[in-house]
Coordinates of C-alpha atoms in Angstrom, one line a residue:
Chain A
M1 CA 40.6 -18.1 -6.0
K2 CA 37.0 -19.8 -7.0
Q3 CA 36.2 -20.5 -3.1
M4 CA 36.7 -17.0 -2.7
R5 CA 33.8 -15.9 -5.2
P6 CA 30.9 -16.6 -2.7
Y7 CA 32.4 -14.3 0.1
A8 CA 33.2 -11.8 -2.4
S9 CA 29.7 -11.8 -4.0
G10 CA 28.3 -11.6 -0.3
A11 CA 30.4 -8.7 0.6
I12 CA 29.5 -6.8 -2.5
A13 CA 25.8 -7.4 -1.7
I14 CA 26.0 -6.3 1.7
A15 CA 28.1 -3.2 0.6
L16 CA 25.4 -2.3 -2.3
G17 CA 22.6 -3.4 -0.3
T18 CA 23.8 -0.9 2.7
V19 CA 24.2 1.7 0.2
I20 CA 21.2 1.6 -1.8
F21 CA 19.2 1.2 1.2
V22 CA 20.6 2.6 4.3
L23 CA 22.0 5.7 2.8
P24 CA 18.4 7.4 2.3
F25 CA 17.7 6.9 5.9
V26 CA 21.1 8.1 7.1
F27 CA 20.6 11.2 4.8
I28 CA 17.0 12.0 6.5
A29 CA 18.5 11.7 9.8
L30 CA 21.8 13.9 9.1
Q31 CA 19.5 17.0 7.3
A32 CA 17.5 16.7 10.4
V33 CA 20.0 17.6 12.8
K34 CA 21.8 20.5 10.8
S35 CA 21.2 24.2 10.9
K36 CA 19.5 25.7 8.1
S37 CA 22.3 26.9 6.2
E38 CA 23.9 23.7 6.4
A39 CA 21.0 21.6 5.5
S40 CA 20.2 23.7 2.4
R41 CA 23.5 22.6 1.0
L42 CA 21.8 19.1 0.6
D43 CA 25.1 17.3 1.1
F44 CA 26.5 14.1 2.8
T45 CA 28.4 15.5 5.9
L46 CA 28.4 15.1 9.4
P47 CA 26.7 18.5 10.7
E48 CA 29.1 21.0 12.4
K49 CA 26.6 21.7 15.1
W50 CA 23.8 18.9 16.3
L51 CA 20.8 20.6 16.6
L52 CA 18.8 17.5 17.3
W53 CA 16.6 19.2 20.2
D54 CA 16.3 22.6 18.4
N55 CA 15.0 21.3 15.3
L56 CA 12.5 19.0 17.0
A57 CA 11.2 21.8 19.4
A58 CA 10.8 24.2 16.1
V59 CA 9.0 21.7 14.2
F60 CA 6.5 20.6 17.1
K61 CA 6.0 24.1 17.5
A62 CA 5.4 25.1 13.8
R63 CA 2.0 26.6 12.9
D64 CA 0.5 26.5 16.7
Y65 CA 1.7 23.0 17.5
Q66 CA 0.0 21.5 14.2
L67 CA 2.1 18.4 14.6
V68 CA 0.9 17.4 17.8
L69 CA -2.7 17.8 16.9
A70 CA -1.9 15.7 13.6
Y71 CA -0.3 12.9 15.8
F72 CA -3.5 13.1 17.9
N73 CA -5.7 12.7 14.9
S74 CA -3.6 10.2 13.1
T75 CA -3.3 8.1 16.2
L76 CA -7.5 8.5 16.7
I77 CA -8.3 7.3 13.2
T78 CA -5.6 4.7 13.4
V79 CA -6.7 3.1 16.4
V80 CA -10.5 3.3 16.0
S81 CA -10.6 2.3 12.4
V82 CA -8.2 -0.9 13.2
T83 CA -10.5 -2.0 16.1
I84 CA -13.6 -1.5 13.7
L85 CA -11.5 -3.4 10.8
I86 CA -10.7 -6.4 13.4
L87 CA -14.2 -6.7 14.5
F88 CA -16.2 -6.6 11.0
S89 CA -13.6 -8.6 9.1
A90 CA -13.3 -11.6 11.5
M91 CA -17.1 -11.8 11.6
V92 CA -17.3 -11.7 7.9
G93 CA -14.6 -14.0 7.4
Y94 CA -15.8 -16.5 10.0
V95 CA -19.2 -16.9 8.5
M96 CA -17.9 -17.1 4.5
Q97 CA -15.4 -19.8 5.5
R98 CA -18.0 -21.9 7.7
R99 CA -21.4 -21.3 5.8
R100 CA -21.9 -22.1 2.2
T101 CA -24.9 -20.1 0.9
R102 CA -25.3 -17.9 -2.3
W103 CA -24.1 -14.8 -0.4
N104 CA -20.8 -16.3 -0.3
A105 CA -20.4 -15.8 -4.0
V106 CA -21.5 -11.9 -3.7
A107 CA -19.1 -11.5 -0.4
S108 CA -16.2 -13.0 -2.7
G109 CA -17.2 -10.8 -5.6
A110 CA -17.1 -7.9 -3.4
L111 CA -13.8 -8.8 -1.8
F112 CA -12.2 -9.1 -5.0
M113 CA -13.6 -5.8 -6.1
G114 CA -12.2 -4.0 -2.9
L115 CA -8.8 -5.3 -3.7
M116 CA -8.7 -4.3 -7.1
M117 CA -10.7 -1.1 -7.9
P118 CA -9.8 2.2 -7.1
P119 CA -12.4 4.3 -5.1
A120 CA -14.4 6.6 -6.9
V121 CA -13.3 9.5 -5.1
V122 CA -15.6 12.5 -5.9
P123 CA -18.9 10.7 -5.8
T124 CA -17.9 9.5 -2.3
I125 CA -17.0 13.1 -1.3
G126 CA -20.6 14.3 -2.6
L127 CA -22.0 11.2 -0.4
L128 CA -20.1 12.2 2.6
Q129 CA -21.3 15.6 2.3
D130 CA -24.7 14.5 1.8
I131 CA -24.8 12.6 5.1
G132 CA -22.7 15.2 7.0
L133 CA -19.3 13.3 7.4
F134 CA -17.0 15.1 4.9
K135 CA -14.2 16.8 6.5
T136 CA -15.0 14.8 10.0
I137 CA -12.6 12.4 11.5
T138 CA -15.5 10.0 11.8
G139 CA -16.0 9.9 8.1
M140 CA -12.4 9.5 7.6
I141 CA -12.6 6.3 10.1
L142 CA -15.4 4.7 8.2
I143 CA -13.7 5.3 4.7
Q144 CA -10.4 3.4 6.2
V145 CA -12.9 0.9 7.4
A146 CA -14.5 0.2 3.8
Y147 CA -11.1 0.7 1.9
N148 CA -9.1 -1.9 3.8
L149 CA -12.3 -4.2 4.9
S150 CA -11.0 -6.6 2.0
F151 CA -7.8 -7.2 2.7
S152 CA -8.6 -7.9 6.6
T153 CA -11.3 -10.5 5.6
L154 CA -9.0 -12.4 3.1
L155 CA -6.4 -12.8 5.9
Y156 CA -9.0 -14.1 8.5
R157 CA -11.0 -16.2 5.9
S158 CA -8.0 -18.2 5.1
F159 CA -6.9 -18.5 8.8
I160 CA -10.4 -19.5 9.9
S161 CA -10.1 -22.9 7.5
T162 CA -7.3 -23.9 9.8
I163 CA -9.7 -23.8 13.0
P164 CA -11.4 -27.4 13.4
R165 CA -15.2 -27.1 13.1
D166 CA -15.2 -29.5 16.0
L167 CA -14.6 -26.9 18.6
D168 CA -18.1 -24.7 17.2
E169 CA -20.0 -28.1 17.3
A170 CA -18.6 -28.7 21.0
A171 CA -19.7 -25.1 22.0
L172 CA -23.0 -25.6 20.3
I173 CA -23.6 -28.8 22.4
D174 CA -22.9 -26.9 25.4
G175 CA -25.6 -24.8 24.9
A176 CA -23.5 -21.6 23.3
R177 CA -25.8 -19.3 21.3
A178 CA -24.2 -18.2 17.7
W179 CA -22.6 -14.9 18.6
Q180 CA -21.1 -16.8 22.0
I181 CA -19.3 -19.3 19.9
F182 CA -17.9 -16.6 18.0
F183 CA -17.1 -14.0 20.5
R184 CA -15.9 -16.5 23.3
V185 CA -14.5 -19.5 21.5
I186 CA -13.5 -18.5 18.0
L187 CA -12.3 -14.6 18.4
P188 CA -9.6 -15.6 21.0
L189 CA -8.2 -18.5 18.8
L190 CA -7.7 -15.8 16.1
K191 CA -5.2 -14.1 18.1
P192 CA -2.3 -14.6 15.7
V193 CA -4.0 -13.4 12.5
T194 CA -5.2 -10.6 14.7
V195 CA -1.9 -9.3 15.4
T196 CA -1.1 -9.5 11.8
N197 CA -4.0 -7.6 10.7
I198 CA -3.4 -5.0 13.4
V199 CA 0.2 -4.2 12.4
V200 CA -0.2 -4.4 8.7
Q201 CA -3.3 -2.2 8.8
S202 CA -2.1 0.4 11.4
I203 CA 1.1 0.9 9.3
A204 CA -1.2 1.3 6.2
I205 CA -3.6 3.8 7.5
F206 CA -1.2 5.7 9.5
N207 CA 1.0 6.3 6.3
D208 CA -2.2 6.8 4.2
F209 CA -2.1 10.2 2.4
T210 CA -4.5 10.1 -0.6
N211 CA -7.3 9.5 1.4
P212 CA -6.9 12.4 4.0
L213 CA -5.9 14.6 0.9
Y214 CA -9.5 14.1 -0.5
Y215 CA -11.9 13.4 2.5
L216 CA -10.2 15.4 5.1
P217 CA -9.0 18.8 4.3
G218 CA -9.0 21.9 6.9
K219 CA -6.2 22.4 9.4
E220 CA -7.9 21.2 12.5
N221 CA -8.4 17.6 10.8
V222 CA -4.6 17.5 9.9
T223 CA -2.9 14.0 9.7
V224 CA 1.0 13.3 10.1
Q225 CA 1.2 12.8 6.5
L226 CA -0.7 15.8 5.5
T227 CA 1.9 18.0 7.8
L228 CA 4.7 16.6 5.9
Y229 CA 3.0 17.5 2.4
N230 CA 1.9 21.2 3.7
F231 CA 5.5 21.6 5.2
Q232 CA 7.0 20.5 1.9
S233 CA 5.8 23.6 0.3
M234 CA 6.3 25.7 3.5
Y235 CA 9.9 24.6 4.3
T236 CA 11.4 24.8 0.7
S237 CA 14.1 26.9 2.7
Q238 CA 14.0 25.0 5.7
Y239 CA 15.3 21.8 4.9
N240 CA 16.3 20.7 8.4
L241 CA 13.1 20.9 9.6
L242 CA 11.4 19.0 6.5
F243 CA 13.6 16.4 7.2
M244 CA 13.0 16.5 11.0
N245 CA 9.2 15.9 10.1
I246 CA 10.1 13.2 7.7
L247 CA 12.0 11.6 10.5
L248 CA 9.4 12.0 13.1
V249 CA 6.7 10.7 10.8
T250 CA 8.9 7.5 10.0
V251 CA 9.7 6.8 13.8
P252 CA 6.3 5.2 14.5
P253 CA 6.4 2.8 11.7
L254 CA 10.2 1.9 12.8
I255 CA 8.8 1.1 16.5
V256 CA 6.3 -1.3 15.2
F257 CA 8.6 -2.9 12.8
I258 CA 11.1 -3.3 15.5
F259 CA 8.5 -5.3 17.8
F260 CA 6.5 -7.1 15.1
N261 CA 8.9 -7.8 12.2
R262 CA 7.9 -11.7 12.5
Q263 CA 4.2 -10.6 12.2
I264 CA 4.6 -8.4 9.4
V265 CA 6.5 -10.5 7.1
A266 CA 3.8 -13.4 7.9
G267 CA 1.0 -11.2 7.1
M268 CA 2.2 -9.8 4.2
T269 CA 3.2 -13.0 2.8
A270 CA -0.1 -14.9 3.8
G271 CA -2.4 -12.0 2.7
A272 CA -0.2 -11.4 -0.8
V273 CA -0.1 -15.1 -1.6
K274 CA -3.8 -16.2 -1.0
G275 CA -5.3 -12.6 -2.4
Chain B
M1 CA -38.4 -28.1 24.2
T2 CA -39.3 -25.7 21.4
E3 CA -36.3 -23.7 22.4
T4 CA -34.1 -26.3 21.4
R5 CA -35.8 -27.4 18.3
L6 CA -35.6 -23.9 17.1
R7 CA -31.7 -23.7 17.8
S8 CA -31.2 -26.6 16.2
R9 CA -32.6 -25.7 13.1
K10 CA -30.9 -22.4 13.1
S11 CA -27.3 -21.9 11.7
P12 CA -24.8 -21.5 14.2
Y13 CA -23.2 -19.0 11.5
P14 CA -25.8 -16.2 11.3
L15 CA -25.8 -14.3 8.4
W16 CA -26.4 -11.0 10.3
F17 CA -22.5 -11.2 10.8
F18 CA -22.2 -9.8 7.2
L19 CA -24.4 -7.0 8.0
P20 CA -21.9 -4.3 9.8
A21 CA -19.0 -4.9 7.0
A22 CA -21.8 -4.7 4.4
A23 CA -23.4 -1.4 5.5
V24 CA -20.0 0.4 5.7
Y25 CA -18.6 -1.1 2.5
G26 CA -22.0 -0.7 0.7
V27 CA -22.4 2.6 1.6
L28 CA -19.1 4.0 1.1
F29 CA -17.6 1.7 -1.5
V30 CA -20.1 0.4 -3.7
V31 CA -22.9 3.4 -3.9
P32 CA -20.1 5.9 -4.9
T33 CA -18.5 3.3 -7.5
V34 CA -22.0 2.7 -8.9
S35 CA -23.0 6.3 -8.9
S36 CA -19.7 7.2 -10.5
F37 CA -21.0 5.7 -13.8
W38 CA -23.8 8.2 -14.0
F39 CA -21.8 11.3 -12.8
S40 CA -19.2 10.6 -15.3
L41 CA -21.8 11.6 -17.8
T42 CA -22.6 14.9 -16.4
R43 CA -21.4 18.2 -15.6
W44 CA -21.4 18.1 -12.0
D45 CA -21.0 20.8 -9.0
L46 CA -21.5 18.3 -6.3
S47 CA -25.3 19.7 -5.7
T48 CA -26.6 19.6 -9.4
A49 CA -25.6 17.3 -12.0
E50 CA -26.4 18.1 -15.8
F51 CA -26.4 15.2 -18.3
T52 CA -24.1 15.6 -21.1
G53 CA -23.9 12.2 -22.5
L54 CA -20.4 11.1 -23.3
E55 CA -18.9 14.8 -23.3
N56 CA -16.6 14.0 -20.4
F57 CA -15.0 11.0 -22.2
R58 CA -14.8 12.9 -25.6
Q59 CA -13.0 15.7 -23.8
F60 CA -10.9 13.2 -22.0
F61 CA -9.8 11.4 -25.2
S62 CA -9.2 14.5 -27.2
E63 CA -7.1 16.4 -25.1
P64 CA -3.3 15.4 -25.5
F65 CA -2.4 15.9 -22.1
L66 CA -5.0 13.5 -20.6
I67 CA -4.2 10.8 -23.6
K68 CA -0.6 11.5 -22.3
A69 CA -1.6 10.5 -18.6
L70 CA -3.4 7.4 -19.9
V71 CA 0.1 6.2 -21.6
N72 CA 2.0 7.2 -18.5
T73 CA -0.3 5.1 -16.4
L74 CA 0.5 2.3 -18.7
I75 CA 4.1 2.7 -19.0
Y76 CA 4.6 3.3 -15.2
A77 CA 2.4 0.3 -14.2
L78 CA 4.5 -2.0 -16.8
T79 CA 8.0 -0.5 -15.6
T80 CA 7.5 -1.0 -12.2
S81 CA 5.7 -4.3 -11.9
G82 CA 8.3 -5.7 -14.6
L83 CA 11.0 -4.3 -12.3
K84 CA 9.8 -5.5 -8.9
T85 CA 9.1 -8.7 -10.4
I86 CA 12.6 -9.2 -11.8
C87 CA 14.5 -7.4 -9.0
G88 CA 12.4 -9.3 -6.4
L89 CA 13.0 -12.6 -7.7
L90 CA 17.0 -12.0 -7.9
L91 CA 16.8 -10.3 -4.7
A92 CA 14.8 -13.6 -3.2
V93 CA 17.3 -16.1 -4.6
L94 CA 20.3 -14.3 -3.3
L95 CA 18.6 -13.8 0.1
S96 CA 17.5 -17.5 0.2
G97 CA 21.0 -18.8 -0.4
N98 CA 23.8 -19.4 2.0
I99 CA 24.9 -15.6 2.3
F100 CA 26.6 -13.6 5.2
A101 CA 24.0 -11.4 7.1
R102 CA 21.0 -13.0 5.5
G103 CA 18.4 -11.8 8.0
F104 CA 19.7 -8.2 8.4
L105 CA 19.8 -7.9 4.5
R106 CA 16.2 -9.1 4.4
T107 CA 15.3 -6.8 7.1
L108 CA 17.2 -4.0 5.1
V109 CA 15.3 -4.6 1.7
F110 CA 11.8 -4.5 3.5
F111 CA 12.0 -1.7 5.5
P112 CA 11.0 0.8 2.9
V113 CA 7.9 -0.8 2.4
L114 CA 6.6 0.4 5.7
V115 CA 7.8 4.0 5.3
S116 CA 5.4 6.6 3.9
A117 CA 5.2 7.3 0.5
I118 CA 5.1 11.1 0.9
G119 CA 8.3 10.9 3.4
I120 CA 10.1 8.7 0.7
G121 CA 9.0 11.1 -2.2
I122 CA 10.3 14.2 -0.7
T123 CA 13.6 12.7 0.4
F124 CA 14.3 11.2 -3.1
S125 CA 13.1 14.4 -4.8
V126 CA 15.9 16.0 -2.7
M127 CA 18.6 13.4 -3.4
M128 CA 17.6 13.7 -7.2
H129 CA 18.3 17.5 -7.3
P130 CA 20.1 18.0 -10.7
T131 CA 23.1 20.1 -9.2
K132 CA 23.1 19.6 -5.3
G133 CA 21.5 16.2 -5.1
I134 CA 23.9 13.6 -3.7
I135 CA 22.9 11.2 -6.5
N136 CA 24.5 13.4 -8.9
V137 CA 27.3 14.6 -6.7
M138 CA 28.2 10.9 -6.3
L139 CA 28.3 10.6 -10.2
A140 CA 30.3 13.3 -10.6
T141 CA 32.9 12.1 -8.5
L142 CA 33.0 9.1 -10.9
A143 CA 33.3 11.8 -13.7
I144 CA 29.4 10.8 -14.8
P145 CA 27.4 14.0 -15.6
G146 CA 24.2 12.9 -13.9
P147 CA 20.9 13.9 -15.4
G148 CA 18.1 16.1 -14.5
W149 CA 16.1 13.0 -12.9
L150 CA 13.1 15.0 -12.3
T151 CA 13.6 18.0 -14.3
N152 CA 14.1 16.3 -17.8
P153 CA 10.8 15.6 -19.1
A154 CA 11.8 12.6 -20.9
L155 CA 13.0 10.9 -17.4
A156 CA 10.9 12.2 -14.8
L157 CA 8.4 9.1 -14.7
F158 CA 10.8 6.9 -15.0
S159 CA 12.7 8.0 -11.9
V160 CA 9.6 8.2 -10.0
A161 CA 9.4 4.6 -11.0
L162 CA 12.7 4.0 -9.7
V163 CA 12.2 5.2 -6.5
D164 CA 8.5 3.1 -6.5
L165 CA 10.8 0.1 -7.1
W166 CA 13.2 0.9 -4.2
K167 CA 10.2 1.4 -1.9
G168 CA 8.1 -1.7 -3.2
V169 CA 10.8 -4.2 -3.9
G170 CA 10.9 -5.5 -0.5
L171 CA 7.2 -6.8 -0.8
A172 CA 8.2 -8.7 -3.9
T173 CA 11.3 -10.1 -2.4
L174 CA 9.4 -11.3 0.8
I175 CA 6.6 -13.1 -1.6
F176 CA 9.4 -14.7 -3.7
I177 CA 11.2 -15.9 -0.4
A178 CA 8.1 -17.3 0.5
G179 CA 7.6 -19.4 -2.6
L180 CA 11.2 -20.5 -2.9
A181 CA 10.9 -21.7 0.7
A182 CA 8.0 -23.9 -0.4
I183 CA 10.3 -25.7 -3.4
S184 CA 11.4 -29.0 -2.3
P185 CA 15.2 -29.3 -1.6
D186 CA 14.8 -33.1 -3.3
Y187 CA 14.6 -31.2 -7.0
Y188 CA 17.8 -29.5 -6.5
E189 CA 19.7 -32.5 -5.2
A190 CA 18.4 -34.6 -8.2
A191 CA 19.4 -32.1 -10.7
R192 CA 22.7 -31.8 -9.0
I193 CA 23.3 -35.4 -9.2
D194 CA 22.0 -35.2 -13.0
G195 CA 25.1 -32.3 -13.6
A196 CA 22.7 -29.4 -13.9
T197 CA 24.6 -26.4 -14.0
R198 CA 23.1 -23.3 -11.6
S199 CA 21.6 -21.5 -14.2
Q200 CA 19.9 -24.8 -15.5
Q201 CA 18.6 -25.2 -12.3
F202 CA 17.0 -21.7 -12.1
W203 CA 15.5 -22.1 -15.1
R204 CA 14.1 -25.6 -15.0
I205 CA 13.4 -25.5 -11.6
T206 CA 13.3 -22.7 -9.6
L207 CA 11.4 -20.2 -12.1
P208 CA 8.4 -23.0 -12.8
L209 CA 8.0 -23.8 -9.2
V210 CA 8.0 -20.4 -7.9
R211 CA 5.1 -19.6 -10.4
P212 CA 2.1 -19.0 -7.7
A213 CA 4.5 -16.2 -6.1
T214 CA 5.2 -14.9 -9.6
I215 CA 1.7 -14.5 -10.4
T216 CA 0.9 -12.8 -6.7
V217 CA 3.6 -10.2 -7.4
I218 CA 2.8 -9.3 -11.1
T219 CA -0.9 -9.0 -10.1
L220 CA -0.1 -6.8 -7.3
S221 CA 2.4 -4.6 -8.6
L222 CA 0.2 -4.1 -11.8
I223 CA -2.6 -2.9 -9.7
G224 CA -0.5 -0.8 -7.5
G225 CA 1.0 0.7 -10.7
L226 CA -2.1 1.7 -12.3
R227 CA -3.7 3.2 -9.4
S228 CA -0.4 4.8 -8.1
F229 CA -0.7 8.6 -6.9
D230 CA 1.2 9.6 -3.7
L231 CA 4.4 9.0 -5.0
I232 CA 4.3 10.7 -8.2
W233 CA 2.4 13.8 -6.6
A234 CA 5.1 14.0 -3.9
M235 CA 8.1 14.0 -6.4
T236 CA 6.6 15.7 -9.6
R237 CA 3.0 16.5 -9.2
G238 CA 2.7 15.2 -12.6
G239 CA 5.4 17.9 -14.2
P240 CA 7.3 19.0 -15.7
G241 CA 4.6 20.1 -17.8
F242 CA 2.1 16.9 -17.9
S243 CA 5.1 14.6 -18.6
S244 CA 4.7 12.5 -15.6
D245 CA 0.8 12.9 -15.0
V246 CA -0.8 9.5 -14.6
I247 CA -4.7 8.8 -14.3
A248 CA -5.0 9.2 -10.6
S249 CA -3.1 12.5 -10.7
V250 CA -5.4 14.0 -13.4
I251 CA -8.5 12.8 -11.2
Y252 CA -7.0 14.8 -8.4
K253 CA -6.2 17.8 -10.6
Q254 CA -9.6 17.8 -12.3
Y255 CA -10.9 17.7 -8.6
Q256 CA -9.2 20.5 -7.5
A257 CA -10.1 22.7 -10.5
G258 CA -13.7 22.0 -9.8
F259 CA -14.3 19.7 -13.0
Y260 CA -16.4 16.9 -11.2
G261 CA -17.6 15.4 -13.7
L262 CA -14.4 15.1 -15.7
S263 CA -12.8 13.9 -12.7
T264 CA -15.2 11.1 -12.1
A265 CA -14.9 10.2 -15.8
G266 CA -11.1 9.8 -15.1
N267 CA -12.2 7.5 -12.3
V268 CA -14.4 5.4 -14.7
I269 CA -11.4 5.2 -17.2
L270 CA -9.1 3.9 -14.4
F271 CA -11.7 1.3 -13.4
A272 CA -12.0 0.1 -17.3
L273 CA -8.2 -0.2 -17.3
I274 CA -7.7 -2.1 -14.4
A275 CA -10.6 -4.6 -15.3
T276 CA -9.4 -4.9 -18.7
I277 CA -5.9 -5.7 -17.7
I278 CA -6.1 -7.3 -14.5
L279 CA -9.4 -9.9 -15.1
P280 CA -8.1 -11.3 -18.4
L281 CA -4.4 -11.6 -16.7
T282 CA -5.5 -13.2 -13.6
L283 CA -7.8 -15.9 -15.6
W284 CA -5.0 -16.5 -17.9
L285 CA -2.2 -17.0 -15.5
N286 CA -4.2 -19.0 -13.4
R287 CA -5.3 -21.3 -16.2
R288 CA -1.8 -21.9 -17.3
G289 CA -1.1 -22.6 -13.7
A290 CA -3.6 -25.3 -13.7
E291 CA -2.7 -26.9 -16.9
Q292 CA 0.9 -27.6 -15.4

């Protein structure tokens, strides 16, 4: 009997884990393929009629193809801000790790504040209005860069300490200029942490709801998380479409997760433990 | 000749590399943060600000529903942080041991971290429906009367905190798994030879040695809990009444209502709250870690 205990506890753990962590996702998928009246019962049954394509089409067509526009906006914001983030934070992490000056203390303080402190939203809106970037995709991109710089820089700074300085010196002796050392020698060597940064930051920015809610109002600027938020009030009687929308918004992170599982895990732990 | 001399004097690590990041961060994060201290002292409509001294703060601390939001913020942060630390550590111990389908279970626990808070919030608010929601339907089959998870004012904040735990425990677990992996198996072997029980091994070896990970989890989840907005907003909008309002949702509501000065004062209170909790905590935790 005693030998059976590890197996029994294992089986219980798997059963519980499945119920707690899988059931909500199965629930989302089930509601998404039901008819309107069936989904309104909110129960956990298989649909009588599978309406995957009908619901999919209905969600995409809603409000003049708003979801298509939202996917475009979200993708644009994510791709551009992650690209800028990678470049800026790698540069900062590199110089912070390599050169000891009094600016390091300032930069470290700024990083710490950026990780900890909530942004002052209304003054930021006022400022964005003054410089003409409120309600613009450009403004949103710059906000995402500013808010996520600290985390990316920390990842780069700790990784750069593992690259030997001999490489910089060798390049210097070969006559490379400062920017050439960075862009030709160092940046290619940062690839593993760059991948981590890309994955972690794209998911964070794609999933962001609060910042677009504040800085990007207006239906021409809608992002995928905002469509979900708008549909929540619009579709209270059409749960099938609401859940189809949730399903569609969950698909991109799911794909990223399947392909980059290991990098996400490595990046999350590295960033978290050192932060 | 002169060129080589010049170049050898110049550092290969130019300070201008700081500039692009500093420009964006300075303009969009530092300037608003600093100016928020001024705007919190004004009646403000985004174009003209009229200085009113501490009027916004006086109002904040005299409105019962705003005090309630402050208390709720603390309750929410402490609850989610405590639960994530305890559950994360237990799950990590379980998922670091010799358990069937370990990789699959780790993936399972971590996946909700990646899903958007809005999607999860909507899903759970449907599943927590008092009569039709599957949680209460399942409880009913076990003859347990399910509560109004989000409709009962005494319960709403804790229901959201539970969903926050569900969504965030994967990250805590992951950090603990990394921390556990760094503990040398020699300690456990020596303890087993000395006849230590499993619970003794946990309290005397695992818990002290996993300390850096514990500090990280507590700090991260406290900061996240104090700032949390999206899950609460998606699930309850601060309701019923003001029973699940937190500072972040008050900031949004006051902004929506056009009380920009008051909203900014809420922000300053949130800064102060985070600074007074996290700074001493970080110093204290790290000092105790260094003494050991």
